[in-house]
Amino acid sequence: MHVKRALVLVAVVVAAVVAYWYYSPYVAMHALQRAAQQKDAEAFNARVDYARLRASVKEQFAAALTEKMTNSSGFEALGAALGLALVNPMIDALVSPEAVMQAMQRGEFDLRSPQKSAEPSQESTPRPDWTFERPSTDRIIAYRRDAGSDTNEAVGFVFERSGFADWKLTGLRIPRP
Protein backbone atom coordinates (compact mmCIF):
# COMPACT_ATOMS: atom_id res chain seq x y z
CA MET A 1 0.00 0.00 0.00
CA HIS A 2 2.84 2.39 0.84
CA VAL A 3 4.55 1.58 -2.45
CA LYS A 4 1.45 2.61 -4.42
CA ARG A 5 1.22 5.90 -2.52
CA ALA A 6 4.91 6.55 -3.13
CA LEU A 7 4.50 5.83 -6.86
CA VAL A 8 1.47 8.11 -7.07
CA LEU A 9 3.35 10.83 -5.21
CA VAL A 10 6.37 10.47 -7.52
CA ALA A 11 4.07 10.57 -10.58
CA VAL A 12 2.37 13.73 -9.30
CA VAL A 13 5.71 15.42 -8.59
CA VAL A 14 7.08 14.46 -12.03
CA ALA A 15 3.89 15.73 -13.71
CA ALA A 16 4.14 19.01 -11.80
CA VAL A 17 7.80 19.48 -12.78
CA VAL A 18 7.06 18.71 -16.44
CA ALA A 19 4.06 21.08 -16.42
CA TYR A 20 6.15 23.86 -14.88
CA TRP A 21 8.94 23.23 -17.41
CA TYR A 22 6.46 23.39 -20.31
CA TYR A 23 4.59 26.48 -19.08
CA SER A 24 7.67 28.34 -17.81
CA PRO A 25 7.99 30.59 -20.91
CA TYR A 26 4.45 31.86 -20.37
CA VAL A 27 5.26 32.54 -16.72
CA ALA A 28 8.44 34.37 -17.77
CA MET A 29 6.54 36.41 -20.36
CA HIS A 30 3.95 37.39 -17.77
CA ALA A 31 6.68 38.34 -15.27
CA LEU A 32 8.46 40.43 -17.90
CA GLN A 33 5.23 42.18 -18.82
CA ARG A 34 4.39 42.81 -15.16
CA ALA A 35 7.88 44.27 -14.56
CA ALA A 36 7.39 46.54 -17.59
CA GLN A 37 3.96 47.71 -16.39
CA GLN A 38 5.32 48.40 -12.90
CA LYS A 39 8.48 50.00 -14.35
CA ASP A 40 10.63 47.63 -12.29
CA ALA A 41 13.86 47.98 -14.27
CA GLU A 42 15.85 45.53 -12.15
CA ALA A 43 13.33 42.69 -12.55
CA PHE A 44 12.88 43.53 -16.23
CA ASN A 45 16.59 43.67 -17.05
CA ALA A 46 17.17 40.31 -15.33
CA ARG A 47 15.01 38.68 -18.03
CA VAL A 48 16.53 40.39 -21.10
CA ASP A 49 19.80 39.50 -22.84
CA TYR A 50 20.53 42.91 -24.37
CA ALA A 51 23.64 41.81 -26.27
CA ARG A 52 21.75 39.08 -28.13
CA LEU A 53 18.71 41.32 -28.56
CA ARG A 54 20.81 44.03 -30.22
CA ALA A 55 22.55 41.46 -32.41
CA SER A 56 19.16 40.12 -33.53
CA VAL A 57 17.89 43.56 -34.51
CA LYS A 58 21.18 44.47 -36.23
CA GLU A 59 21.07 41.30 -38.33
CA GLN A 60 17.53 42.00 -39.48
CA PHE A 61 18.21 45.62 -40.39
CA ALA A 62 21.44 44.69 -42.17
CA ALA A 63 19.63 41.98 -44.16
CA ALA A 64 16.84 44.38 -45.14
CA LEU A 65 19.30 47.09 -46.22
CA THR A 66 21.45 44.59 -48.13
CA GLU A 67 18.36 43.36 -49.96
CA LYS A 68 17.46 46.97 -50.74
CA MET A 69 20.97 47.59 -52.10
CA THR A 70 20.89 44.56 -54.38
CA ASN A 71 17.41 45.38 -55.72
CA SER A 72 18.08 49.09 -56.24
CA SER A 73 20.28 51.22 -58.39
CA GLY A 74 21.64 54.73 -58.25
CA PHE A 75 20.83 56.89 -55.26
CA GLU A 76 18.61 54.29 -53.58
CA ALA A 77 21.54 51.85 -53.42
CA LEU A 78 23.81 54.63 -52.13
CA GLY A 79 21.30 55.52 -49.45
CA ALA A 80 20.97 51.88 -48.42
CA ALA A 81 24.78 51.57 -48.26
CA LEU A 82 24.96 54.63 -46.00
CA GLY A 83 22.16 53.20 -43.88
CA LEU A 84 24.08 49.94 -43.57
CA ALA A 85 27.07 51.86 -42.18
CA LEU A 86 24.83 53.51 -39.56
CA VAL A 87 22.92 50.39 -38.44
CA ASN A 88 25.20 49.30 -35.58
CA PRO A 89 25.43 52.60 -33.67
CA MET A 90 21.75 53.33 -34.35
CA ILE A 91 20.61 49.97 -32.96
CA ASP A 92 22.91 50.29 -29.95
CA ALA A 93 21.21 53.59 -29.13
CA LEU A 94 17.64 52.49 -29.87
CA VAL A 95 17.59 49.07 -28.21
CA SER A 96 17.86 50.44 -24.71
CA PRO A 97 16.22 49.08 -21.57
CA GLU A 98 13.65 51.90 -21.71
CA ALA A 99 12.72 51.16 -25.33
CA VAL A 100 12.42 47.42 -24.74
CA MET A 101 10.33 48.00 -21.62
CA GLN A 102 7.96 50.24 -23.59
CA ALA A 103 7.81 47.61 -26.34
CA MET A 104 6.65 45.01 -23.83
CA GLN A 105 4.07 47.41 -22.39
CA ARG A 106 2.59 48.17 -25.81
CA GLY A 107 3.26 44.87 -27.57
CA GLU A 108 5.09 46.64 -30.39
CA PHE A 109 8.59 47.94 -31.01
CA ASP A 110 8.75 51.62 -31.93
CA LEU A 111 12.04 52.88 -33.34
CA ARG A 112 11.57 56.34 -31.91
CA SER A 113 13.53 57.22 -28.81
CA PRO A 114 11.53 56.26 -25.70
CA GLN A 115 12.13 59.67 -24.13
CA LYS A 116 10.60 61.43 -27.16
CA SER A 117 7.58 59.19 -27.57
CA ALA A 118 4.45 59.90 -25.63
CA GLU A 119 4.29 58.15 -22.29
CA PRO A 120 1.22 55.93 -22.20
CA SER A 121 -1.02 56.17 -19.18
CA GLN A 122 -2.04 52.95 -17.49
CA GLU A 123 -5.72 53.65 -18.19
CA SER A 124 -5.41 54.59 -21.87
CA THR A 125 -3.20 51.71 -22.97
CA PRO A 126 -4.83 48.31 -22.65
CA ARG A 127 -2.56 45.35 -22.03
CA PRO A 128 -2.00 43.59 -25.33
CA ASP A 129 -3.21 40.07 -25.98
CA TRP A 130 -0.54 37.65 -27.07
CA THR A 131 -0.31 34.64 -29.33
CA PHE A 132 2.60 32.25 -29.13
CA GLU A 133 4.61 30.22 -31.60
CA ARG A 134 6.86 27.50 -30.22
CA PRO A 135 9.38 26.48 -32.93
CA SER A 136 11.37 24.34 -30.47
CA THR A 137 11.42 23.34 -26.82
CA ASP A 138 14.02 26.02 -26.10
CA ARG A 139 12.51 28.91 -28.05
CA ILE A 140 9.15 30.66 -28.04
CA ILE A 141 8.00 33.68 -30.01
CA ALA A 142 5.27 35.95 -28.65
CA TYR A 143 3.24 38.12 -31.02
CA ARG A 144 0.75 40.81 -30.10
CA ARG A 145 -2.67 39.65 -31.19
CA ASP A 146 -4.99 42.21 -32.76
CA ALA A 147 -8.38 41.40 -34.20
CA GLY A 148 -8.10 40.76 -37.93
CA SER A 149 -4.31 40.98 -38.05
CA ASP A 150 -1.77 38.39 -39.07
CA THR A 151 1.26 37.46 -36.96
CA ASN A 152 3.39 38.17 -40.05
CA GLU A 153 2.54 41.85 -39.56
CA ALA A 154 3.41 41.92 -35.83
CA VAL A 155 6.71 42.20 -34.03
CA GLY A 156 7.72 38.89 -32.49
CA PHE A 157 9.41 38.82 -29.10
CA VAL A 158 11.80 35.84 -29.08
CA PHE A 159 12.42 34.10 -25.76
CA GLU A 160 15.04 31.39 -25.30
CA ARG A 161 15.51 28.97 -22.46
CA SER A 162 18.35 29.77 -20.09
CA GLY A 163 18.69 26.85 -17.70
CA PHE A 164 15.92 24.47 -16.68
CA ALA A 165 12.94 26.81 -16.63
CA ASP A 166 14.40 30.30 -16.90
CA TRP A 167 13.72 32.29 -20.07
CA LYS A 168 15.26 35.47 -21.46
CA LEU A 169 14.18 37.84 -24.19
CA THR A 170 16.92 37.38 -26.79
CA GLY A 171 15.53 38.75 -30.02
CA LEU A 172 12.86 40.54 -31.98
CA ARG A 173 11.26 39.43 -35.23
CA ILE A 174 10.61 42.66 -37.06
CA PRO A 175 8.19 42.38 -39.98
CA ARG A 176 9.42 43.64 -43.32
CA PRO A 177 7.31 46.24 -45.11
C-alpha positions as CSV (number, residue, x, y, z in Angstrom):
1,M,0.0,0.0,0.0
2,H,2.8,2.4,0.8
3,V,4.5,1.6,-2.5
4,K,1.5,2.6,-4.4
5,R,1.2,5.9,-2.5
6,A,4.9,6.5,-3.1
7,L,4.5,5.8,-6.9
8,V,1.5,8.1,-7.1
9,L,3.3,10.8,-5.2
10,V,6.4,10.5,-7.5
11,A,4.1,10.6,-10.6
12,V,2.4,13.7,-9.3
13,V,5.7,15.4,-8.6
14,V,7.1,14.5,-12.0
15,A,3.9,15.7,-13.7
16,A,4.1,19.0,-11.8
17,V,7.8,19.5,-12.8
18,V,7.1,18.7,-16.4
19,A,4.1,21.1,-16.4
20,Y,6.2,23.9,-14.9
21,W,8.9,23.2,-17.4
22,Y,6.5,23.4,-20.3
23,Y,4.6,26.5,-19.1
24,S,7.7,28.3,-17.8
25,P,8.0,30.6,-20.9
26,Y,4.5,31.9,-20.4
27,V,5.3,32.5,-16.7
28,A,8.4,34.4,-17.8
29,M,6.5,36.4,-20.4
30,H,3.9,37.4,-17.8
31,A,6.7,38.3,-15.3
32,L,8.5,40.4,-17.9
33,Q,5.2,42.2,-18.8
34,R,4.4,42.8,-15.2
35,A,7.9,44.3,-14.6
36,A,7.4,46.5,-17.6
37,Q,4.0,47.7,-16.4
38,Q,5.3,48.4,-12.9
39,K,8.5,50.0,-14.4
40,D,10.6,47.6,-12.3
41,A,13.9,48.0,-14.3
42,E,15.8,45.5,-12.1
43,A,13.3,42.7,-12.5
44,F,12.9,43.5,-16.2
45,N,16.6,43.7,-17.1
46,A,17.2,40.3,-15.3
47,R,15.0,38.7,-18.0
48,V,16.5,40.4,-21.1
49,D,19.8,39.5,-22.8
50,Y,20.5,42.9,-24.4
51,A,23.6,41.8,-26.3
52,R,21.8,39.1,-28.1
53,L,18.7,41.3,-28.6
54,R,20.8,44.0,-30.2
55,A,22.6,41.5,-32.4
56,S,19.2,40.1,-33.5
57,V,17.9,43.6,-34.5
58,K,21.2,44.5,-36.2
59,E,21.1,41.3,-38.3
60,Q,17.5,42.0,-39.5
61,F,18.2,45.6,-40.4
62,A,21.4,44.7,-42.2
63,A,19.6,42.0,-44.2
64,A,16.8,44.4,-45.1
65,L,19.3,47.1,-46.2
66,T,21.4,44.6,-48.1
67,E,18.4,43.4,-50.0
68,K,17.5,47.0,-50.7
69,M,21.0,47.6,-52.1
70,T,20.9,44.6,-54.4
71,N,17.4,45.4,-55.7
72,S,18.1,49.1,-56.2
73,S,20.3,51.2,-58.4
74,G,21.6,54.7,-58.3
75,F,20.8,56.9,-55.3
76,E,18.6,54.3,-53.6
77,A,21.5,51.9,-53.4
78,L,23.8,54.6,-52.1
79,G,21.3,55.5,-49.4
80,A,21.0,51.9,-48.4
81,A,24.8,51.6,-48.3
82,L,25.0,54.6,-46.0
83,G,22.2,53.2,-43.9
84,L,24.1,49.9,-43.6
85,A,27.1,51.9,-42.2
86,L,24.8,53.5,-39.6
87,V,22.9,50.4,-38.4
88,N,25.2,49.3,-35.6
89,P,25.4,52.6,-33.7
90,M,21.7,53.3,-34.3
91,I,20.6,50.0,-33.0
92,D,22.9,50.3,-29.9
93,A,21.2,53.6,-29.1
94,L,17.6,52.5,-29.9
95,V,17.6,49.1,-28.2
96,S,17.9,50.4,-24.7
97,P,16.2,49.1,-21.6
98,E,13.6,51.9,-21.7
99,A,12.7,51.2,-25.3
100,V,12.4,47.4,-24.7
101,M,10.3,48.0,-21.6
102,Q,8.0,50.2,-23.6
103,A,7.8,47.6,-26.3
104,M,6.7,45.0,-23.8
105,Q,4.1,47.4,-22.4
106,R,2.6,48.2,-25.8
107,G,3.3,44.9,-27.6
108,E,5.1,46.6,-30.4
109,F,8.6,47.9,-31.0
110,D,8.7,51.6,-31.9
111,L,12.0,52.9,-33.3
112,R,11.6,56.3,-31.9
113,S,13.5,57.2,-28.8
114,P,11.5,56.3,-25.7
115,Q,12.1,59.7,-24.1
116,K,10.6,61.4,-27.2
117,S,7.6,59.2,-27.6
118,A,4.5,59.9,-25.6
119,E,4.3,58.1,-22.3
120,P,1.2,55.9,-22.2
121,S,-1.0,56.2,-19.2
122,Q,-2.0,53.0,-17.5
123,E,-5.7,53.6,-18.2
124,S,-5.4,54.6,-21.9
125,T,-3.2,51.7,-23.0
126,P,-4.8,48.3,-22.6
127,R,-2.6,45.4,-22.0
128,P,-2.0,43.6,-25.3
129,D,-3.2,40.1,-26.0
130,W,-0.5,37.7,-27.1
131,T,-0.3,34.6,-29.3
132,F,2.6,32.2,-29.1
133,E,4.6,30.2,-31.6
134,R,6.9,27.5,-30.2
135,P,9.4,26.5,-32.9
136,S,11.4,24.3,-30.5
137,T,11.4,23.3,-26.8
138,D,14.0,26.0,-26.1
139,R,12.5,28.9,-28.1
140,I,9.1,30.7,-28.0
141,I,8.0,33.7,-30.0
142,A,5.3,36.0,-28.6
143,Y,3.2,38.1,-31.0
144,R,0.8,40.8,-30.1
145,R,-2.7,39.7,-31.2
146,D,-5.0,42.2,-32.8
147,A,-8.4,41.4,-34.2
148,G,-8.1,40.8,-37.9
149,S,-4.3,41.0,-38.0
150,D,-1.8,38.4,-39.1
151,T,1.3,37.5,-37.0
152,N,3.4,38.2,-40.1
153,E,2.5,41.8,-39.6
154,A,3.4,41.9,-35.8
155,V,6.7,42.2,-34.0
156,G,7.7,38.9,-32.5
157,F,9.4,38.8,-29.1
158,V,11.8,35.8,-29.1
159,F,12.4,34.1,-25.8
160,E,15.0,31.4,-25.3
161,R,15.5,29.0,-22.5
162,S,18.4,29.8,-20.1
163,G,18.7,26.9,-17.7
164,F,15.9,24.5,-16.7
165,A,12.9,26.8,-16.6
166,D,14.4,30.3,-16.9
167,W,13.7,32.3,-20.1
168,K,15.3,35.5,-21.5
169,L,14.2,37.8,-24.2
170,T,16.9,37.4,-26.8
171,G,15.5,38.7,-30.0
172,L,12.9,40.5,-32.0
173,R,11.3,39.4,-35.2
174,I,10.6,42.7,-37.1
175,P,8.2,42.4,-40.0
176,R,9.4,43.6,-43.3
177,P,7.3,46.2,-45.1
